[in-house]
Short mmCIF file of C-alpha atoms and ligand atoms in Angstrom, two decimals:
data_model
loop_
_atom_site.label_atom_id
_atom_site.label_comp_id
_atom_site.label_asym_id
_atom_site.label_seq_id
_atom_site.Cartn_x
_atom_site.Cartn_y
_atom_site.Cartn_z
CA UNK A 342 28.85 73.13 -8.97
CA UNK A 343 31.81 72.51 -6.67
CA UNK A 344 32.56 68.76 -6.72
CA UNK A 345 32.37 68.64 -2.89
CA UNK A 346 28.81 70.02 -3.04
CA UNK A 347 27.50 67.62 -5.70
CA UNK A 348 29.23 64.84 -3.78
CA UNK A 349 27.47 65.92 -0.54
CA UNK A 350 24.08 65.76 -2.28
CA UNK A 351 24.78 62.23 -3.57
CA UNK A 352 26.05 61.21 -0.13
CA UNK A 353 22.86 62.50 1.55
CA UNK A 354 20.68 60.64 -0.98
CA UNK A 355 22.63 57.40 -0.53
CA UNK A 356 22.48 57.71 3.28
CA UNK A 357 18.83 57.86 4.42
CA UNK A 358 19.59 56.28 7.82
CA UNK A 359 22.51 55.49 10.15
CA UNK A 360 23.22 52.05 8.60
CA UNK A 361 23.33 53.39 5.05
CA UNK A 362 25.39 56.44 6.07
CA UNK A 363 28.03 54.11 7.50
CA UNK A 364 27.91 51.98 4.34
CA UNK A 365 28.38 55.12 2.20
CA UNK A 366 31.39 56.14 4.30
CA UNK A 367 32.81 52.63 4.13
CA UNK A 368 32.66 52.61 0.31
CA UNK A 369 34.30 56.04 0.09
CA UNK A 370 37.10 55.01 2.43
CA UNK A 371 37.68 51.72 0.58
CA UNK A 372 38.04 53.69 -2.66
CA UNK A 373 40.83 55.68 -1.00
CA UNK A 374 42.81 52.65 0.14
CA UNK A 375 41.34 52.13 3.63
CA UNK A 376 40.74 48.53 4.68
CA UNK A 377 38.58 47.11 7.44
CA UNK A 378 39.88 45.89 10.78
CA UNK A 379 37.82 43.87 13.23
CA UNK A 380 38.14 44.36 16.96
CA UNK A 381 38.36 40.55 17.13
CA UNK A 382 41.51 40.47 14.94
CA UNK A 383 45.12 40.89 16.04
CA UNK A 384 46.19 44.36 14.89
CA UNK A 385 49.52 44.79 13.09
CA UNK A 386 49.78 48.43 12.08
CA UNK A 387 52.52 50.50 10.49
CA UNK A 388 52.81 54.27 10.01
CA UNK A 389 50.75 55.38 7.03
CA UNK A 390 48.28 52.48 7.30
CA UNK A 391 44.72 53.47 6.43
CA UNK A 392 42.24 51.36 8.35
CA UNK A 393 38.68 51.51 9.64
CA UNK A 394 36.49 49.73 12.20
CA UNK A 395 32.70 49.39 11.90
CA UNK A 396 30.56 48.91 15.00
CA UNK A 397 27.00 47.57 14.79
CA UNK A 398 26.84 48.56 11.07
CA UNK A 399 25.94 52.03 12.36
CA UNK A 400 29.18 53.63 13.60
CA UNK A 401 32.52 53.86 11.77
CA UNK A 402 36.01 54.82 12.92
CA UNK A 403 38.68 55.48 10.27
CA UNK A 404 42.30 56.31 10.99
CA UNK A 405 45.64 56.92 9.33
CA UNK A 406 48.43 55.69 11.58
CA UNK A 407 50.92 58.48 12.35
CA UNK A 408 54.68 58.11 12.36
CA UNK A 409 55.06 59.07 16.06
CA UNK A 410 52.67 57.78 18.76
CA UNK A 411 53.60 60.63 21.09
CA UNK A 412 52.41 63.17 18.52
CA UNK A 413 48.91 62.16 19.61
CA UNK A 414 45.60 61.96 17.77
CA UNK A 415 43.78 64.51 15.60
CA UNK A 416 40.19 63.40 16.05
CA UNK A 417 37.06 64.60 14.22
CA UNK A 418 33.80 63.18 15.55
CA UNK A 419 30.29 63.41 14.13
CA UNK A 420 27.13 61.26 14.22
CA UNK A 421 25.38 58.98 11.74
CA UNK A 422 21.82 59.03 13.15
CA UNK A 423 18.94 61.46 12.66
CA UNK A 424 15.48 61.75 14.24
CA UNK A 425 12.66 59.90 12.48
CA UNK A 426 10.30 56.93 12.64
CA UNK A 427 11.18 53.32 13.21
CA UNK A 428 8.83 50.52 12.13
CA UNK A 429 7.57 48.62 15.19
CA UNK A 430 7.44 44.82 15.32
CA UNK A 431 4.07 43.41 14.13
CA UNK A 432 3.49 46.78 12.46
CA UNK A 433 0.54 45.94 10.18
CA UNK A 434 -2.75 47.69 11.08
CA UNK A 435 -5.77 47.26 8.77
CA UNK A 436 -8.16 50.26 8.69
CA UNK A 437 -11.53 50.95 7.04
CA UNK A 438 -11.54 50.05 3.35
CA UNK A 439 -8.66 47.60 3.93
CA UNK A 440 -6.18 50.46 3.98
CA UNK A 441 -2.99 49.15 5.54
CA UNK A 442 -1.01 51.42 7.83
CA UNK A 443 2.17 50.68 9.78
CA UNK A 444 2.75 51.13 13.49
CA UNK A 445 5.86 53.23 14.16
CA UNK A 446 7.87 54.51 17.08
CA UNK A 447 9.50 57.95 17.07
CA UNK A 448 13.32 57.97 17.21
CA UNK A 449 14.89 61.07 18.78
CA UNK A 450 13.17 64.44 18.44
CA UNK A 451 11.85 65.01 14.90
CA UNK A 452 9.64 68.02 14.05
CA UNK A 453 6.55 65.87 13.54
CA UNK A 454 4.70 68.31 11.25
CA UNK A 455 7.39 68.19 8.61
CA UNK A 456 6.78 64.49 7.97
CA UNK A 457 3.19 64.78 6.69
CA UNK A 458 2.14 64.26 3.06
CA UNK A 459 5.55 63.40 1.68
CA UNK A 460 6.44 60.43 -0.50
CA UNK A 461 8.29 58.15 1.93
CA UNK A 462 10.00 54.80 1.70
CA UNK A 463 11.79 52.26 3.91
CA UNK A 464 15.46 51.70 4.66
CA UNK A 465 17.62 50.04 7.28
CA UNK A 466 19.06 46.62 7.99
CA UNK A 467 17.63 43.12 7.90
CA UNK A 468 19.03 40.27 9.97
CA UNK A 469 19.03 36.90 8.23
CA UNK A 470 19.67 33.38 9.46
CA UNK A 471 23.42 32.70 9.48
CA UNK A 472 25.77 29.78 10.09
CA UNK A 473 24.94 29.71 13.81
CA UNK A 474 22.49 31.53 16.11
CA UNK A 475 25.35 33.73 17.34
CA UNK A 476 26.42 34.70 13.82
CA UNK A 477 23.38 35.93 11.88
CA UNK A 478 23.94 37.78 8.60
CA UNK A 479 23.13 41.45 8.06
CA UNK A 480 21.83 42.87 4.80
CA UNK A 481 21.16 46.53 4.16
CA UNK A 482 17.90 47.58 2.55
CA UNK A 483 16.97 50.80 0.78
CA UNK A 484 13.76 50.73 -1.22
CA UNK A 485 14.22 53.50 -3.76
CA UNK A 486 10.59 53.97 -4.88
CA UNK A 487 7.93 55.90 -2.91
CA UNK A 488 5.93 53.43 -0.83
CA UNK A 489 4.22 55.33 1.98
CA UNK A 490 2.86 58.63 3.20
CA UNK A 491 1.60 60.02 6.51
CA UNK A 492 -1.62 61.74 5.38
CA UNK A 493 -2.63 64.88 7.24
CA UNK A 494 -6.26 65.44 8.25
CA UNK A 495 -8.09 67.80 5.84
CA UNK A 496 -8.52 71.34 7.16
CA UNK A 497 -12.31 70.90 6.79
CA UNK A 498 -12.24 68.51 9.78
CA UNK A 499 -10.13 70.84 11.90
CA UNK A 500 -10.59 74.51 10.99
CA UNK A 501 -8.26 75.61 13.81
CA UNK A 502 -5.35 73.50 12.60
CA UNK A 503 -3.27 76.60 11.81
CA UNK A 504 -3.74 77.95 15.34
CA UNK A 505 -1.69 75.11 16.79
CA UNK A 506 -2.57 71.43 16.71
CA UNK A 507 -0.97 69.11 19.25
CA UNK A 508 -0.02 65.78 17.68
CA UNK A 509 -0.11 62.28 19.12
CA UNK A 510 2.88 60.23 17.99
CA UNK A 511 0.76 57.08 18.26
CA UNK A 512 -2.44 58.30 16.57
CA UNK A 513 -1.48 61.03 14.11
CA UNK A 514 1.84 59.90 12.68
CA UNK A 515 1.23 56.43 11.21
CA UNK A 516 2.10 55.97 7.51
CA UNK A 517 -0.13 54.13 5.00
CA UNK A 518 1.40 51.64 2.59
CA UNK A 519 -1.38 49.78 0.72
CA UNK A 520 -5.04 49.22 -0.13
CA UNK A 521 -5.41 45.48 0.34
CA UNK A 522 -7.82 43.30 -1.67
CA UNK A 523 -8.44 41.23 1.49
CA UNK A 524 -7.75 42.15 5.12
CA UNK A 525 -6.02 38.78 5.53
CA UNK A 526 -3.16 40.02 3.30
CA UNK A 527 -1.94 42.12 6.21
CA UNK A 528 -0.55 39.03 7.95
CA UNK A 529 3.18 38.89 7.32
CA UNK A 530 2.98 41.88 4.93
CA UNK A 531 6.21 43.51 6.09
CA UNK A 532 8.26 40.32 6.18
CA UNK A 533 6.98 39.37 2.71
CA UNK A 534 7.89 42.82 1.39
CA UNK A 535 11.40 42.64 2.85
CA UNK A 536 11.92 39.10 1.50
CA UNK A 537 10.85 40.18 -2.01
CA UNK A 538 13.07 43.25 -1.95
CA UNK A 539 16.14 41.31 -0.83
CA UNK A 540 15.38 38.16 -2.85
CA UNK A 541 15.51 35.90 0.22
CA UNK A 542 13.14 33.39 1.82
CA UNK A 543 10.68 34.68 4.41
CA UNK A 544 11.84 31.92 6.76
CA UNK A 545 15.41 33.32 6.70
CA UNK A 546 14.36 36.73 8.03
CA UNK A 547 14.97 36.83 11.77
CA UNK A 548 14.48 40.55 12.45
CA UNK A 549 14.97 44.04 11.06
CA UNK A 550 15.64 47.68 11.95
CA UNK A 551 13.70 49.70 9.38
CA UNK A 552 12.92 53.39 9.32
CA UNK A 553 10.96 55.80 7.14
CA UNK A 554 12.79 58.19 4.84
CA UNK A 555 11.82 61.01 2.48
CA UNK A 556 12.50 59.86 -1.10
CA UNK A 557 12.72 63.44 -2.47
CA UNK A 558 16.38 63.94 -3.38
CA UNK A 559 18.61 66.53 -1.73
CA UNK A 560 18.99 69.69 -3.80
CA UNK A 561 20.45 73.18 -3.94
CA UNK A 562 18.19 76.21 -4.07
CA UNK A 563 18.35 80.02 -3.86
CA UNK A 564 18.95 82.63 -6.58
CA UNK A 565 22.62 81.67 -6.58
CA UNK A 566 22.00 78.08 -5.43
CA UNK A 567 23.58 79.06 -2.14
CA UNK A 568 21.39 76.76 0.03
CA UNK A 569 21.22 73.00 0.48
CA UNK A 570 17.88 71.33 1.24
CA UNK A 571 17.85 67.74 2.51
CA UNK A 572 16.96 65.48 5.38
CA UNK A 573 19.75 64.56 7.82
CA UNK A 574 21.96 67.61 7.24
CA UNK A 575 22.41 67.28 11.04
CA UNK A 576 24.84 65.55 11.12
CA UNK A 577 25.67 63.93 7.80
CA UNK A 578 26.97 67.26 6.48
CA UNK A 579 29.70 67.08 9.14
CA UNK A 580 30.29 63.33 8.63
CA UNK A 581 30.79 64.01 4.91
CA UNK A 582 33.04 67.02 5.59
CA UNK A 583 35.17 64.91 7.97
CA UNK A 584 35.57 62.15 5.40
CA UNK A 585 36.35 64.57 2.57
CA UNK A 586 38.89 66.42 4.71
CA UNK A 587 40.53 63.16 5.84
CA UNK A 588 40.88 61.99 2.26
CA UNK A 589 42.15 65.41 1.10
CA UNK A 590 44.79 65.38 3.87
CA UNK A 591 46.25 62.20 2.32
CA UNK A 592 47.04 63.85 -1.00
CA UNK A 593 50.64 63.32 -1.92
CA UNK A 594 51.28 61.43 1.32
CA UNK A 595 52.77 58.05 0.55
CA UNK A 596 55.06 56.16 2.86
CA UNK A 597 57.87 58.64 3.49
CA UNK A 598 55.93 61.77 4.38
CA UNK A 599 53.38 60.43 6.85
CA UNK A 600 52.02 62.97 9.33
CA UNK A 601 53.45 62.34 12.85
CA UNK A 602 49.99 62.45 14.50
CA UNK A 603 47.35 59.77 13.89
CA UNK A 604 44.29 61.21 12.16
CA UNK A 605 41.00 59.68 13.39
CA UNK A 606 37.47 60.11 12.04
CA UNK A 607 34.90 58.85 14.56
CA UNK A 608 31.28 58.69 13.37
CA UNK A 609 29.10 57.54 16.26
CA UNK A 610 25.49 56.38 16.30
CA UNK A 611 22.65 57.26 18.67
CA UNK A 612 23.63 60.87 19.40
CA UNK A 613 19.95 61.78 19.05
CA UNK A 614 18.97 59.54 21.96
CA UNK A 615 21.84 60.39 24.33
CA UNK A 616 24.74 58.29 22.93
CA UNK A 617 24.30 55.55 25.56
CA UNK A 618 24.73 52.48 23.34
CA UNK A 619 27.71 50.26 22.46
CA UNK A 620 28.07 52.24 19.20
CA UNK A 621 27.46 55.64 20.83
CA UNK A 622 29.89 58.27 22.11
CA UNK A 623 29.35 57.21 25.74
CA UNK A 624 30.74 53.74 24.98
CA UNK A 625 34.40 52.70 25.31
CA UNK A 626 34.74 51.98 21.57
CA UNK A 627 36.87 54.99 20.59
CA UNK A 628 39.13 54.62 23.60
CA UNK A 629 39.62 50.93 22.78
CA UNK A 630 40.61 51.83 19.22
CA UNK A 631 43.11 54.47 20.40
CA UNK A 632 44.63 51.94 22.82
CA UNK A 633 44.96 49.32 20.09
CA UNK A 634 46.63 51.83 17.73
CA UNK A 635 49.16 52.84 20.40
CA UNK A 636 49.87 49.24 21.37
CA UNK A 637 50.90 48.48 17.78
CA UNK A 638 53.98 50.75 17.87
CA UNK A 639 57.26 48.90 18.60
CA UNK A 640 58.32 49.54 22.19
CA UNK A 641 54.91 50.90 23.25
CA UNK A 642 54.20 50.64 26.96
CA UNK A 643 51.17 51.20 29.16
CA UNK A 644 51.88 54.92 29.29
CA UNK A 645 51.99 55.35 25.51
CA UNK A 646 48.26 55.79 24.99
CA UNK A 647 47.94 58.17 27.95
CA UNK A 648 50.83 60.28 26.65
CA UNK A 649 49.32 60.23 23.16
CA UNK A 650 45.90 61.33 24.46
CA UNK A 651 47.54 64.15 26.40
CA UNK A 652 48.91 65.49 23.08
CA UNK A 653 45.59 65.07 21.25
CA UNK A 654 42.90 67.44 20.07
CA UNK A 655 39.34 66.65 19.09
CA UNK A 656 36.90 68.57 16.94
CA UNK A 657 33.38 67.41 17.83
CA UNK A 658 31.57 68.35 14.62
CA UNK A 659 27.80 68.61 14.96
CA UNK A 660 25.74 71.29 13.27
CA UNK A 661 24.54 74.38 15.14
CA UNK A 662 21.77 76.92 14.64
CA UNK A 663 21.98 79.95 12.33
CA UNK A 664 19.98 83.06 13.13
CA UNK A 665 16.51 82.47 11.66
CA UNK A 666 15.05 85.18 9.40
CA UNK A 667 11.58 84.83 10.95
CA UNK A 668 12.68 84.42 14.58
CA UNK A 669 15.63 86.72 15.16
CA UNK A 670 14.67 87.23 18.81
CA UNK A 671 15.27 83.52 19.50
CA UNK A 672 19.01 84.01 19.05
CA UNK A 673 21.45 85.37 21.59
CA UNK A 674 21.43 89.21 21.36
CA UNK A 675 25.12 89.59 20.50
CA UNK A 676 26.13 86.34 18.78
CA UNK A 677 24.40 85.83 15.43
CA UNK A 678 25.77 82.95 13.37
CA UNK A 679 24.67 83.49 9.76
CA UNK A 680 24.10 80.84 7.12
CA UNK A 681 27.10 81.06 4.82
CA UNK A 682 29.19 82.96 7.39
CA UNK A 683 31.44 80.01 8.23
CA UNK A 684 31.39 77.22 10.82
CA UNK A 685 30.38 78.02 14.41
CA UNK A 686 32.27 77.25 17.58
CA UNK A 687 29.76 76.36 20.32
CA UNK A 688 30.21 77.68 23.82
CA UNK A 689 28.10 77.13 26.96
CA UNK A 690 28.71 78.50 30.46
CA UNK A 691 27.23 75.34 31.99
CA UNK A 692 29.64 73.15 30.01
CA UNK A 693 27.14 71.39 27.74
CA UNK A 694 29.87 71.78 25.14
CA UNK A 695 33.51 70.79 25.63
CA UNK A 696 34.71 74.14 24.26
CA UNK A 697 36.53 76.43 26.70
CA UNK A 698 38.50 79.59 26.03
CA UNK A 699 41.69 77.61 25.61
CA UNK A 700 40.32 75.06 23.12
CA UNK A 701 38.32 77.77 21.30
CA UNK A 702 41.61 79.66 20.88
CA UNK A 703 43.22 76.58 19.30
CA UNK A 704 40.26 76.20 16.96
CA UNK A 705 40.23 79.88 16.01
CA UNK A 706 43.93 79.65 15.16
CA UNK A 707 43.31 76.57 13.00
CA UNK A 708 40.54 78.46 11.16
CA UNK A 709 42.77 81.49 10.73
CA UNK A 710 45.55 79.40 9.19
CA UNK A 711 43.03 77.73 6.90
CA UNK A 712 41.67 81.15 5.88
CA UNK A 713 38.20 80.27 7.19
CA UNK A 714 35.92 82.73 9.01
CA UNK A 715 34.59 81.28 12.27
CA UNK A 716 31.38 82.33 14.04
CA UNK A 717 30.34 81.90 17.67
CA UNK A 718 27.19 80.18 18.91
CA UNK A 719 25.85 80.58 22.42
CA UNK A 720 22.29 79.95 23.55
CA UNK A 721 19.83 82.73 24.27
CA UNK A 722 19.93 82.64 28.08
CA UNK A 723 16.21 81.80 28.37
CA UNK A 724 16.49 78.85 25.97
CA UNK A 725 18.51 75.82 27.00
CA UNK A 726 20.10 74.20 23.94
CA UNK A 727 20.87 70.60 23.06
CA UNK A 728 23.99 68.68 23.97
CA UNK A 729 26.31 66.84 21.61
CA UNK A 730 29.23 64.41 21.37
CA UNK A 731 32.17 66.32 22.85
CA UNK A 732 31.40 66.25 26.55
CA UNK A 733 30.05 62.71 26.42
CA UNK A 734 33.37 61.54 24.97
CA UNK A 735 35.37 63.28 27.66
CA UNK A 736 33.78 60.97 30.24
CA UNK A 737 35.63 58.12 28.45
CA UNK A 738 38.77 59.88 27.23
CA UNK A 739 40.68 62.74 28.82
CA UNK A 740 40.61 64.89 25.67
CA UNK A 741 41.03 68.56 24.82
CA UNK A 742 38.76 69.81 22.09
CA UNK A 743 35.95 71.97 20.79
CA UNK A 744 32.36 71.56 19.78
CA UNK A 745 31.68 73.12 16.39
CA UNK A 746 29.46 72.63 13.36
CA UNK A 747 28.01 74.35 10.35
CA UNK A 748 25.10 76.69 11.09
CA UNK A 749 21.73 75.51 9.75
CA UNK A 750 17.98 76.11 9.92
CA UNK A 751 15.16 73.76 10.87
CA UNK A 752 17.27 71.24 12.77
CA UNK A 753 15.35 67.92 13.06
CA UNK A 754 12.90 68.82 10.30
CA UNK A 755 12.31 66.20 7.63
CA UNK A 756 14.04 68.77 5.33
CA UNK A 757 16.73 70.96 6.85
CA UNK A 758 18.54 73.91 5.25
CA UNK A 759 22.24 74.77 5.30
CA UNK A 760 24.63 76.80 3.15
CA UNK A 761 26.95 75.45 0.48
CA UNK A 762 29.72 77.83 1.61
CA UNK A 763 29.78 76.49 5.18
CA UNK A 764 30.25 72.92 3.99
CA UNK A 765 33.19 73.91 1.81
CA UNK A 766 34.88 75.99 4.49
CA UNK A 767 34.48 73.18 7.03
CA UNK A 768 36.27 70.75 4.70
CA UNK A 769 39.10 73.31 4.37
CA UNK A 770 39.79 73.46 8.09
CA UNK A 771 39.36 69.86 9.32
CA UNK A 772 42.63 67.89 9.53
CA UNK A 773 44.71 70.90 8.61
CA UNK A 774 47.83 70.79 10.78
CA UNK A 775 48.52 74.18 12.32
CA UNK A 776 52.13 75.23 12.21
CA UNK A 777 54.00 74.53 15.46
ZN1 LIG B 508 23.49 66.58 15.58
#
């Protein structure tokens, strides 16, 4: 197996939610000589410096400082979050027979059906009492063993289930976690569980953000193992490709031969709910980081960052849809991205994507130089598609760029499918510097 592919599978398994995806990226970057910067620190940067900023434990921005601020930024963006189920506060609900289920709230737009009858567990972050009320501590939690399931109703109680069965997020989708000896054990059940798992006192737990995840590991399948099956392929496949490409671009680059442009990897949170948070693409966080980088060059003035942005290019990397073998008519009649046919550039007449003919041309040339086939995605005209990071970012930063991604099936399913080949070709083209 190609090392990038086995590494992607381990990355997906280690990253069952936004917080853990960012932690996985942080560890990988640290291993390659990147060190953390806080927005609260004074920044002293030099060309070649490898640094990263984490926001809210759920977004991460890594960069390699270029030798010339006016060479601009080469930015790859992707997102850390995926649709799913968040545990509500006071989640414990005791049912007949002292079966304990948990109250949840849907995050983003998951395909609800795909979450039934799977071994699930819990992951996320827990906030503990700190030195002062304004400085609580954060601990990450990933319970590795199966703990829950969302049981489907037997077909004998609903013979028409296969003819379409509307689901209530509040009634139908609640996971069970225990058969209690006494109903009274439900009180404080979640906090006690979290305290045991982290080895902390119940009284130190102030709050948590926990979500469900499928404990079945990511895998390859197909007669030639050409497919990848996992949760969160949208968009952790692109986050992983961006990180792998960034690291690969550093090979042999020490001190003297630093690239003139600053390479930036921006992994935002909350794309699935519209990006409108302090760690999302609609926030000023990326712009603030670009300003701070520019301000660190000797002799930089107010214009430096604006001139740098004018020379910049962004690849907004978020997976797209491949033509589906059972629903070919859903796809545009003349543009048919195939699984395994290479990354797609996404184009929309109503500007839901930032791609235009000019930026698509730049991207096609980059792919050509990298020897990578590129496909084109447009929506079937009767089916409005989703939006993504690119255009949201341009409301904060005056950037040129494209929206692209690997083609995949079953976007927002608990298990999505993509092709090994598209992951590898995406790594090949990100952060390659086209010849002038
Ligand atoms: Zn996405």
